[in-house]
PDB file of C-alpha atoms in Angstrom:
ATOM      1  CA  UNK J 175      13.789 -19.784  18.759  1.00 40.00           C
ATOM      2  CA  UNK J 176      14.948 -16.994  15.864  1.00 50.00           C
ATOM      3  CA  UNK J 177      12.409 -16.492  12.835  1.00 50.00           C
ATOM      4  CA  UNK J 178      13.719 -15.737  10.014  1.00 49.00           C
ATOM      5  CA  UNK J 179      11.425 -13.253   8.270  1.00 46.00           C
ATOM      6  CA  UNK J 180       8.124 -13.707   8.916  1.00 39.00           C
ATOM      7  CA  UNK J 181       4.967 -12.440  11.662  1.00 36.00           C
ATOM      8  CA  UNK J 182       6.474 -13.084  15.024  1.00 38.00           C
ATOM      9  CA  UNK J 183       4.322 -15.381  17.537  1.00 38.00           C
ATOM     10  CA  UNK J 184       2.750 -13.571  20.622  1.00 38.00           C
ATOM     11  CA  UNK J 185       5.012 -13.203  23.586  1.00 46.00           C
ATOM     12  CA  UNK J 186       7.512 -11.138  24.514  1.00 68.00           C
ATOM     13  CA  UNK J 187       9.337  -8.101  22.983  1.00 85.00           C
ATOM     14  CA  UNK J 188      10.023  -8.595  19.282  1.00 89.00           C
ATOM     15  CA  UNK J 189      13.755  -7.656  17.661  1.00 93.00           C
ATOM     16  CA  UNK J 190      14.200  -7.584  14.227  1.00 94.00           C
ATOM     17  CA  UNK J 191      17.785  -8.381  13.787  1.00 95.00           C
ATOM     18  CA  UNK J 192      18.948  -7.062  10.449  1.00 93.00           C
ATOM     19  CA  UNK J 193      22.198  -8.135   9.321  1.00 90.00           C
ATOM     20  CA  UNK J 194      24.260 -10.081   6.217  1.00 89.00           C
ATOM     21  CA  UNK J 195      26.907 -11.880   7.343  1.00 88.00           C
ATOM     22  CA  UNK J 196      25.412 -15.347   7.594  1.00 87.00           C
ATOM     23  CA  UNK J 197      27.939 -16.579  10.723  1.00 87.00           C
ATOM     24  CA  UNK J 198      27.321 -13.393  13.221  1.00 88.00           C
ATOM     25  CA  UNK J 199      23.292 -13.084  12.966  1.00 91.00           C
ATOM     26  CA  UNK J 200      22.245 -16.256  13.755  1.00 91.00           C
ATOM     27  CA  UNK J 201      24.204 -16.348  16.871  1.00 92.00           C
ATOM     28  CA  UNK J 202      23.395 -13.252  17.848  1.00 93.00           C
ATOM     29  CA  UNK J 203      19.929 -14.218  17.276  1.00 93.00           C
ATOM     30  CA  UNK J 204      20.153 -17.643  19.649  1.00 94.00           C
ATOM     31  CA  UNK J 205      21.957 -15.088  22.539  1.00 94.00           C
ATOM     32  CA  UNK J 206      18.985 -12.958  22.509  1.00 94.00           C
ATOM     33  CA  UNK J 207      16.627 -14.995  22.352  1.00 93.00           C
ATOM     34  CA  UNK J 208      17.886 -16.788  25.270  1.00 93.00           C
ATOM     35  CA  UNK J 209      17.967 -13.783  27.066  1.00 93.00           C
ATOM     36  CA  UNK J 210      13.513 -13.806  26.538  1.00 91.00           C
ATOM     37  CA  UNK J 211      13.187 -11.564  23.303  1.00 92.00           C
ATOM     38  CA  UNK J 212      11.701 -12.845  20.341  1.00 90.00           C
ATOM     39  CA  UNK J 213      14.136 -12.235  17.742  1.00 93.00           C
ATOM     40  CA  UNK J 214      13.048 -12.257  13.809  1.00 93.00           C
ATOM     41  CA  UNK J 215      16.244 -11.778  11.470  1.00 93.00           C
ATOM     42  CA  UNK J 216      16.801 -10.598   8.281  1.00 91.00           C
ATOM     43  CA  UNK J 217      19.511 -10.383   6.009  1.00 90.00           C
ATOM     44  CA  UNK J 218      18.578  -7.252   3.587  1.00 90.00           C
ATOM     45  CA  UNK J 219      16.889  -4.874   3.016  1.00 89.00           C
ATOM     46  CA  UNK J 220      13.651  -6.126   1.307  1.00 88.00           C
ATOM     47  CA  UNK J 221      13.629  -8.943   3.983  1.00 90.00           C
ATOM     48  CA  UNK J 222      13.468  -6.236   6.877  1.00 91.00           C
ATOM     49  CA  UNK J 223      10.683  -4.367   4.828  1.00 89.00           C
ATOM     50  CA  UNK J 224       8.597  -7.629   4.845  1.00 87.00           C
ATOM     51  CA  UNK J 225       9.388  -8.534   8.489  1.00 88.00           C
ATOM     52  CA  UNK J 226       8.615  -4.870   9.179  1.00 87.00           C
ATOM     53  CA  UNK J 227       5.305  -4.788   7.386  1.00 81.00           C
ATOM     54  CA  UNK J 228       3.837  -7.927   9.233  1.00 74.00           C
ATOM     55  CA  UNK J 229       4.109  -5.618  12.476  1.00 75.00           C
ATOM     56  CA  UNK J 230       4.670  -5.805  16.040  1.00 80.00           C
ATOM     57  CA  UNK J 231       8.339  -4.824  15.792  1.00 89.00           C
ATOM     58  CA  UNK J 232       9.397  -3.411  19.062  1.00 91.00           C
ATOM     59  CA  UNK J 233      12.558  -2.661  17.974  1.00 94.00           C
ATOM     60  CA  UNK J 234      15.192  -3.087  15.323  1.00 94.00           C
ATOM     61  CA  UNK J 235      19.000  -3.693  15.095  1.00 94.00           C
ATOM     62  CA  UNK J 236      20.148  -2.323  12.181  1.00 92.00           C
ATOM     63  CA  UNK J 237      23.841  -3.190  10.292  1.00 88.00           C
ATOM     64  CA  UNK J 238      24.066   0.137   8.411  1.00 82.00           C
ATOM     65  CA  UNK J 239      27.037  -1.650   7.091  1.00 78.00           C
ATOM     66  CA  UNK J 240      24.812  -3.514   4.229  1.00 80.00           C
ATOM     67  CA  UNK J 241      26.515  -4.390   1.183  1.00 78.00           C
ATOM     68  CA  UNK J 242      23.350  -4.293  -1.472  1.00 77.00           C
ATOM     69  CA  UNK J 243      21.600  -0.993   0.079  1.00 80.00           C
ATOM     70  CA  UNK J 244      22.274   1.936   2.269  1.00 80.00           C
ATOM     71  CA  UNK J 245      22.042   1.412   5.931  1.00 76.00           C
ATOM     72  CA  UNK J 246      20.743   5.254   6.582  1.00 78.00           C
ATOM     73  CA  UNK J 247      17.643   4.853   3.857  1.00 85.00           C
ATOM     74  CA  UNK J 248      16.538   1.834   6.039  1.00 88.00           C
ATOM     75  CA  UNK J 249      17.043   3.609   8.957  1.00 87.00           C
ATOM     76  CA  UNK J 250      14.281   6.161   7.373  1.00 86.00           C
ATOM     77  CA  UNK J 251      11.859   3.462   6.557  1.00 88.00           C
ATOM     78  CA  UNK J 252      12.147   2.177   9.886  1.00 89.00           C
ATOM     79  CA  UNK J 253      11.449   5.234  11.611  1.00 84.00           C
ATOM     80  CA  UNK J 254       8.617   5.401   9.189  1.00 83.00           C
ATOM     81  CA  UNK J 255       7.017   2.179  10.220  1.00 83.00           C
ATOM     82  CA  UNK J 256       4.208   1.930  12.101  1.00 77.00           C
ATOM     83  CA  UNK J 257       4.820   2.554  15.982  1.00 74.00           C
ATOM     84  CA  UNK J 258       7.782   3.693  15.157  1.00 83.00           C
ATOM     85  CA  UNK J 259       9.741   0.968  16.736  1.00 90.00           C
ATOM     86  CA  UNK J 260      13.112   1.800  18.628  1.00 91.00           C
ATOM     87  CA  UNK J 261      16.137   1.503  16.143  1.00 92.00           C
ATOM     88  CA  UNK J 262      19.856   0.105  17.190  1.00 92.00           C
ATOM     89  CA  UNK J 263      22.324   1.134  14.530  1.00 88.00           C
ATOM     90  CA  UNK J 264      25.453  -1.206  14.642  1.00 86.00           C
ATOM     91  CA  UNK J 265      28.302   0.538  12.684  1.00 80.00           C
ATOM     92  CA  UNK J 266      31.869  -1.037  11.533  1.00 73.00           C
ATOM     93  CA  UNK J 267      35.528   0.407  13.983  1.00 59.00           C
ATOM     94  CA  UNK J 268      35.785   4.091  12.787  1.00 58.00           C
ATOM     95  CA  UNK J 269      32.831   4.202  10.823  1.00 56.00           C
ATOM     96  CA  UNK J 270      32.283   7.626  12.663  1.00 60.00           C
ATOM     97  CA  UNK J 271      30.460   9.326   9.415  1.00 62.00           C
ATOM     98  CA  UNK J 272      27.548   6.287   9.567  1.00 59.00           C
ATOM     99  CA  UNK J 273      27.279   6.198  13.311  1.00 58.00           C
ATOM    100  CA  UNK J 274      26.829  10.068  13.069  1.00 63.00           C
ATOM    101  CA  UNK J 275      24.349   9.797  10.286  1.00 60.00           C
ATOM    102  CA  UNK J 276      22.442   7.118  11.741  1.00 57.00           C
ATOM    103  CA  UNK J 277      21.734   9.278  15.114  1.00 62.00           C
ATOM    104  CA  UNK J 278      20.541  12.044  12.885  1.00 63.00           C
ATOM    105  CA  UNK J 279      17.093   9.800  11.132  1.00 64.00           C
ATOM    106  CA  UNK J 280      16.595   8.957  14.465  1.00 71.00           C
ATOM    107  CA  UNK J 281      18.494   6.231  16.212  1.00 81.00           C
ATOM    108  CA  UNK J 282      17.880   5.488  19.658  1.00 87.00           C
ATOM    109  CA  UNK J 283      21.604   4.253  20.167  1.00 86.00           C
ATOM    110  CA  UNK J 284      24.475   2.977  18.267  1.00 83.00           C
ATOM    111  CA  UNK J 285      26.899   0.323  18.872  1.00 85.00           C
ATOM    112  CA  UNK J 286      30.516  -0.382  16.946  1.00 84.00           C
ATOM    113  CA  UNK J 287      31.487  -3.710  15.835  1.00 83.00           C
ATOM    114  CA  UNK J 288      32.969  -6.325  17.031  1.00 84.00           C
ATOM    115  CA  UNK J 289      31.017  -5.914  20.631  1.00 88.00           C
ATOM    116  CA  UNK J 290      30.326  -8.145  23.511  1.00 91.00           C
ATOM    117  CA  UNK J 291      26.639  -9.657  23.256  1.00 92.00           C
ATOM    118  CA  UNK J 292      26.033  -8.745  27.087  1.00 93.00           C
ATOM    119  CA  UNK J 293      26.747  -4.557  26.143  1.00 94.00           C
ATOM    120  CA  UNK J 294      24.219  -5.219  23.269  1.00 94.00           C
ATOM    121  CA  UNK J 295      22.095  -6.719  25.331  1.00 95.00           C
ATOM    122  CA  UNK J 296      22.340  -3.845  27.642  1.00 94.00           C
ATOM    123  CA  UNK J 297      21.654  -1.549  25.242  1.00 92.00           C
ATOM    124  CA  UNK J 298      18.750  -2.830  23.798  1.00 94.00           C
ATOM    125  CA  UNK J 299      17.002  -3.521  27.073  1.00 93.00           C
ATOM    126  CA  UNK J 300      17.642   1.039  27.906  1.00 92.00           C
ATOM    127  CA  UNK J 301      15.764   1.272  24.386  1.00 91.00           C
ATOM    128  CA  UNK J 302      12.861  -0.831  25.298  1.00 91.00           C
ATOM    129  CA  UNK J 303      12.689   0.490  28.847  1.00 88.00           C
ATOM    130  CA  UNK J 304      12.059   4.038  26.656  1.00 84.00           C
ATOM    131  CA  UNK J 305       9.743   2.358  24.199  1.00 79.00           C
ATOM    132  CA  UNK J 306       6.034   2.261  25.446  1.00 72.00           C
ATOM    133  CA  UNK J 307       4.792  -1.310  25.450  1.00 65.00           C
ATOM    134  CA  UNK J 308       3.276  -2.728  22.363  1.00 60.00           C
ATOM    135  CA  UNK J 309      -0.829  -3.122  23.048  1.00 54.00           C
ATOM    136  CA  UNK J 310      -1.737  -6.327  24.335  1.00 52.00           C
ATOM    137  CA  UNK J 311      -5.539  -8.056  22.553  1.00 48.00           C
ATOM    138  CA  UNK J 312      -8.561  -7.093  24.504  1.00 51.00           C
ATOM    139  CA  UNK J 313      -9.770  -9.122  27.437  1.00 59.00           C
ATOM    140  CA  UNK J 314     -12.421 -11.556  27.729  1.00 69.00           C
ATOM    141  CA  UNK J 315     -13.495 -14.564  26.321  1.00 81.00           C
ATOM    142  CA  UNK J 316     -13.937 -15.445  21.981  1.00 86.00           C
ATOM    143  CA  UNK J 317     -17.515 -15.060  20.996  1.00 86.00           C
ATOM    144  CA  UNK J 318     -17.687 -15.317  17.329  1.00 86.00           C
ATOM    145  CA  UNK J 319     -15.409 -11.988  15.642  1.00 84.00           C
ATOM    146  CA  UNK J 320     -15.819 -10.275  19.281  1.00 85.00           C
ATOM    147  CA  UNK J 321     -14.957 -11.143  22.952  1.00 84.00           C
ATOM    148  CA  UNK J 322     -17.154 -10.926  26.044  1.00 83.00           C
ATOM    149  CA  UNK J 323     -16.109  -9.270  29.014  1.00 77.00           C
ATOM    150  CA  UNK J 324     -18.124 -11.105  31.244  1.00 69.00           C
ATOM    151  CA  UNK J 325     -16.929  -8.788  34.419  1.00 66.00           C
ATOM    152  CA  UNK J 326     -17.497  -5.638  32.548  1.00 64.00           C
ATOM    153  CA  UNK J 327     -20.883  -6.989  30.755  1.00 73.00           C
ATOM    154  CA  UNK J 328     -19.779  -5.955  27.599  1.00 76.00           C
ATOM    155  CA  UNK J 329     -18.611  -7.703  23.943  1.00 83.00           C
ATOM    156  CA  UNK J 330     -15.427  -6.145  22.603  1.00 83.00           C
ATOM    157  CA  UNK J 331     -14.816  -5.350  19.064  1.00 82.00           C
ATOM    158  CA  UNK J 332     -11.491  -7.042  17.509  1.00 77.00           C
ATOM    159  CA  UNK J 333      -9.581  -3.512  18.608  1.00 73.00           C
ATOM    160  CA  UNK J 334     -11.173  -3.533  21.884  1.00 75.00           C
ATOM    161  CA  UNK J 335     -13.644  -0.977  21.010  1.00 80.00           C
ATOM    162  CA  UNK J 336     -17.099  -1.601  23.201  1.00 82.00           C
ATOM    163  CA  UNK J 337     -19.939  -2.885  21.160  1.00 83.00           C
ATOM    164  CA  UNK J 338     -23.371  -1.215  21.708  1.00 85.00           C
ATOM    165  CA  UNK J 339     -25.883  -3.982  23.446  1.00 84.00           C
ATOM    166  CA  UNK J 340     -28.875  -3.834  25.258  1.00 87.00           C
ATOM    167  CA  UNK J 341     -29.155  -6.210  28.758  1.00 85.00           C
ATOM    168  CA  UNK J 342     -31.173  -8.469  27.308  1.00 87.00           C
ATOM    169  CA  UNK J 343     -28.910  -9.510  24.522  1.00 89.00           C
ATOM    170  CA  UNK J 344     -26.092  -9.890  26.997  1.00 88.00           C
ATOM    171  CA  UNK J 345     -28.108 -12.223  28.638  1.00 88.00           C
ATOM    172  CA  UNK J 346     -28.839 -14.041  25.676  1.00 91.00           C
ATOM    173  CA  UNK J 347     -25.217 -14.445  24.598  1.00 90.00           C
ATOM    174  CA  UNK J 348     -24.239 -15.492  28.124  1.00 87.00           C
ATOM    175  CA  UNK J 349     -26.792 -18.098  28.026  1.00 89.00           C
ATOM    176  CA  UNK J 350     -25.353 -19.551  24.347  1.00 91.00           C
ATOM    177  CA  UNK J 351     -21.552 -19.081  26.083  1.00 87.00           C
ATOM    178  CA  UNK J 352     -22.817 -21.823  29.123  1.00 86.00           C
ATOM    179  CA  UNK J 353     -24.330 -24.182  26.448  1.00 88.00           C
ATOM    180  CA  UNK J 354     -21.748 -24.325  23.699  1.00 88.00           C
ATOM    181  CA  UNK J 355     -22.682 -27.089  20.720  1.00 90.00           C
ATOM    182  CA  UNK J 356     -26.035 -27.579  22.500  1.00 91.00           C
ATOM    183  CA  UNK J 357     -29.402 -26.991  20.470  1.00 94.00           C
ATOM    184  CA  UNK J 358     -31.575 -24.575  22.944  1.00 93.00           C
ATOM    185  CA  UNK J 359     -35.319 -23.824  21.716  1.00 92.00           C
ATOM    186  CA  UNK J 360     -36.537 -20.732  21.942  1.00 90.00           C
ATOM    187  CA  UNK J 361     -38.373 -21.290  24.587  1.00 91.00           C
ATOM    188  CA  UNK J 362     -35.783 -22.772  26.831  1.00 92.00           C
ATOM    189  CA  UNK J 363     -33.367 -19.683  25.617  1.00 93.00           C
ATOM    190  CA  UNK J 364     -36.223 -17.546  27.262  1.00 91.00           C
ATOM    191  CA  UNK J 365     -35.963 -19.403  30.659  1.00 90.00           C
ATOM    192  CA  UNK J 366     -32.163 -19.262  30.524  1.00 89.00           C
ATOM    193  CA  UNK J 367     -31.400 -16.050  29.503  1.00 88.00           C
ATOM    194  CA  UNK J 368     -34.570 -13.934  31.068  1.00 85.00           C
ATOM    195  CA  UNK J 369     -36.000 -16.124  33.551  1.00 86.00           C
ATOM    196  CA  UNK J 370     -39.946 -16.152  31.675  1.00 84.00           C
ATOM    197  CA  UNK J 371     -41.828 -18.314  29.705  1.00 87.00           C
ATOM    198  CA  UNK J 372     -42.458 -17.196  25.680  1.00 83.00           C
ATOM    199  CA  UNK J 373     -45.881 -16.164  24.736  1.00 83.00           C
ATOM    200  CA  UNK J 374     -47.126 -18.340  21.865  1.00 80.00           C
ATOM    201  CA  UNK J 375     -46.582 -15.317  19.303  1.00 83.00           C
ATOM    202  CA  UNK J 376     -43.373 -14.166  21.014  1.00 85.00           C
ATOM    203  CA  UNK J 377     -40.404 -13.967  18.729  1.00 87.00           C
ATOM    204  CA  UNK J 378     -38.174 -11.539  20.915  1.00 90.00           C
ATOM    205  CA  UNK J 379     -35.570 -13.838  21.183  1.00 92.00           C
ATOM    206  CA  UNK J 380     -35.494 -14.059  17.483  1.00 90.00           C
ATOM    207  CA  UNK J 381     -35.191 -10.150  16.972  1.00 91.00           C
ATOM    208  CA  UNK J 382     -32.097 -10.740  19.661  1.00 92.00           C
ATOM    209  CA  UNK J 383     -30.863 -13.005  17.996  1.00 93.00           C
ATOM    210  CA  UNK J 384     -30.700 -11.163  14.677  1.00 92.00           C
ATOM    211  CA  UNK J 385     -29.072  -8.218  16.274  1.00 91.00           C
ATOM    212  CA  UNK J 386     -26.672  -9.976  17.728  1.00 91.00           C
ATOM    213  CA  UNK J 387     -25.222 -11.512  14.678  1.00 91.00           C
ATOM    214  CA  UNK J 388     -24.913  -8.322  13.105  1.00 89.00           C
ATOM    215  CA  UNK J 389     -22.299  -7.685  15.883  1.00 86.00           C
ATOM    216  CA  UNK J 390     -20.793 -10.680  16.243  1.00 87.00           C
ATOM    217  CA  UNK J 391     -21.051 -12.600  12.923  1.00 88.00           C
ATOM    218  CA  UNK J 392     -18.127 -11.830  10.437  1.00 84.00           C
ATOM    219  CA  UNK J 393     -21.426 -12.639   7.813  1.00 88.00           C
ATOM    220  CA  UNK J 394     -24.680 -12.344   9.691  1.00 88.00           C
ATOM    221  CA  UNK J 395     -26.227 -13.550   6.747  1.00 90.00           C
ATOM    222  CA  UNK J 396     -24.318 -16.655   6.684  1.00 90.00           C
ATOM    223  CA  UNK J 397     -23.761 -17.311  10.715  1.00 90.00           C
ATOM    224  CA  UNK J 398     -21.682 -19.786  11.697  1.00 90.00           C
ATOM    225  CA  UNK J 399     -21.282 -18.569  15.930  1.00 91.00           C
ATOM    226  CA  UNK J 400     -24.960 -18.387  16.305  1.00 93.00           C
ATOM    227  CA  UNK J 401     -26.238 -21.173  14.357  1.00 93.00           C
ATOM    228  CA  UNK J 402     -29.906 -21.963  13.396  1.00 93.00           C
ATOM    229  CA  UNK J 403     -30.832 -25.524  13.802  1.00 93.00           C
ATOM    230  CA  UNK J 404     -34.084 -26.079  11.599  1.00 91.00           C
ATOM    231  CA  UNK J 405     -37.228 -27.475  13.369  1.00 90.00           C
ATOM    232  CA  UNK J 406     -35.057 -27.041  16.767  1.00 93.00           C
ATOM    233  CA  UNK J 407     -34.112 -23.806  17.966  1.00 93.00           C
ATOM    234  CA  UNK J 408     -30.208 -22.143  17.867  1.00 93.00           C
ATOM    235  CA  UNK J 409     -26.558 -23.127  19.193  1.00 92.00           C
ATOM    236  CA  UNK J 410     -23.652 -21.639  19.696  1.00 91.00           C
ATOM    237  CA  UNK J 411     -20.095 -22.693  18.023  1.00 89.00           C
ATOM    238  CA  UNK J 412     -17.323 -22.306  19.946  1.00 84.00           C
ATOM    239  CA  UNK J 413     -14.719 -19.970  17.211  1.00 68.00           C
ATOM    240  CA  UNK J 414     -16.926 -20.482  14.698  1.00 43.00           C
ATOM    241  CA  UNK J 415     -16.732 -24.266  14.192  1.00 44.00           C
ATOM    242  CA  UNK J 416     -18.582 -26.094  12.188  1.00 41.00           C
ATOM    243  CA  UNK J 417     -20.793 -28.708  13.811  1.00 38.00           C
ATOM    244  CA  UNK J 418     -20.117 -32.396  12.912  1.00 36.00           C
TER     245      UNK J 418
END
């Protein structure tokens, strides 16, 4: 379904419809959207800067036709957005001067009013086909403010980035990922993870277990993937939950 303003859920390619009249975008909205895009629409100006600044636009259809602001200064701050995303001008009959104009800050295409939905359709689809495709989240499974890449042996940062990690701490958090919300001592955290018995003086898994937070932990002082069980030994919340 069209968003009005607004972040746009995950999915497929996002359209930022902007246009005034109140009858034509919402319908043009539903078409779209029932053709797979995700459509967010907005009405003005300062509504397409908002929409724009909560990112992921893949493209924008533009009504350089707007009543409170000039269609070719949006066009700029779209092209100035992050990305940039692809822009669609849509120009009123004869408006030859705009359409002209809006291919010089950069338009990808233009199309004049009143059109048929399936040649805007068209349209759009030849600018996304252009467009490279907006980066997907990194692989692998949630592990506190990272995700583990069990195949690759490797936790990924939020942007995908690798984490630095010794074996023996991937072990470790592979051994709190198969025991989520259950207490493990030290000593059984050993057997699991390493496959040896603890010393009576041993506190390696300790020292692991400090270093890990620090990469995992949006607050290593205050962990709440990695918890510390008094008396007990450590567990591992699933997204950070709090344990009842």
């Amino acid at each position: 379904m069209a968003q009005e303003g607004g972040a746009a859920q995950e999915g497929a390619r996002r359209i930022l419809l902007v246009e005034d009249e109140e009858e034509i975008r919402p319908l043009l909205a539903d078409y779209l959207t029932a053709q797979g895009l995700e459509v967010l629409t907005a009405g003005d100006g300062r509504a397409m800067r908002a929409a724009l600044a909560g990112g992921g636009i893949d493209l924008v259809l533009l009504d350089i036709g707007l009543p409170d602001e000039s269609g070719l200064e949006l066009a700029e701050v779209v092209r100035r957005a992050p990305g940039p995303p692809g822009l669609v001008v849509l120009t009123g009959a004869g408006a030859l001067p705009e359409r002209l104009a809006g291919l010089a800050v950069g338009a990808d295409d233009y199309l004049v009013k009143p059109f048929e939905p399936r040649e805007l359709l068209a349209r759009i689809r030849s600018v996304l086909r252009r467009l490279p495709a907006r980066p997907t989240a990194p692989a692998g499974v949630p592990f506190g403010r990272c995700r583990l890449d069990p195949a690759g042996r490797r936790p990924l940062a939020p942007d995908g980035a690798e984490l630095p990690i010794t074996a023996m701490e991937w072990d470790l958090l592979l051994a709190f990922l198969r025991h989520p919300r259950q207490v493990l001592s030290r000593a059984q955290l050993a057997r699991l993870a390493h496959g040896r018995e603890l010393g009576p003086t041993d506190r390696s898994i300790d020292v692991r277990i400090t270093r890990l937070r620090r990469r995992i932990e949006a607050d290593p002082e205050n962990p709440c993937t990695i918890r510390t069980v008094r008396g007990q030994g450590h567990l591992f919340e699933p997204a950070g939950e709090a344990a009842q």
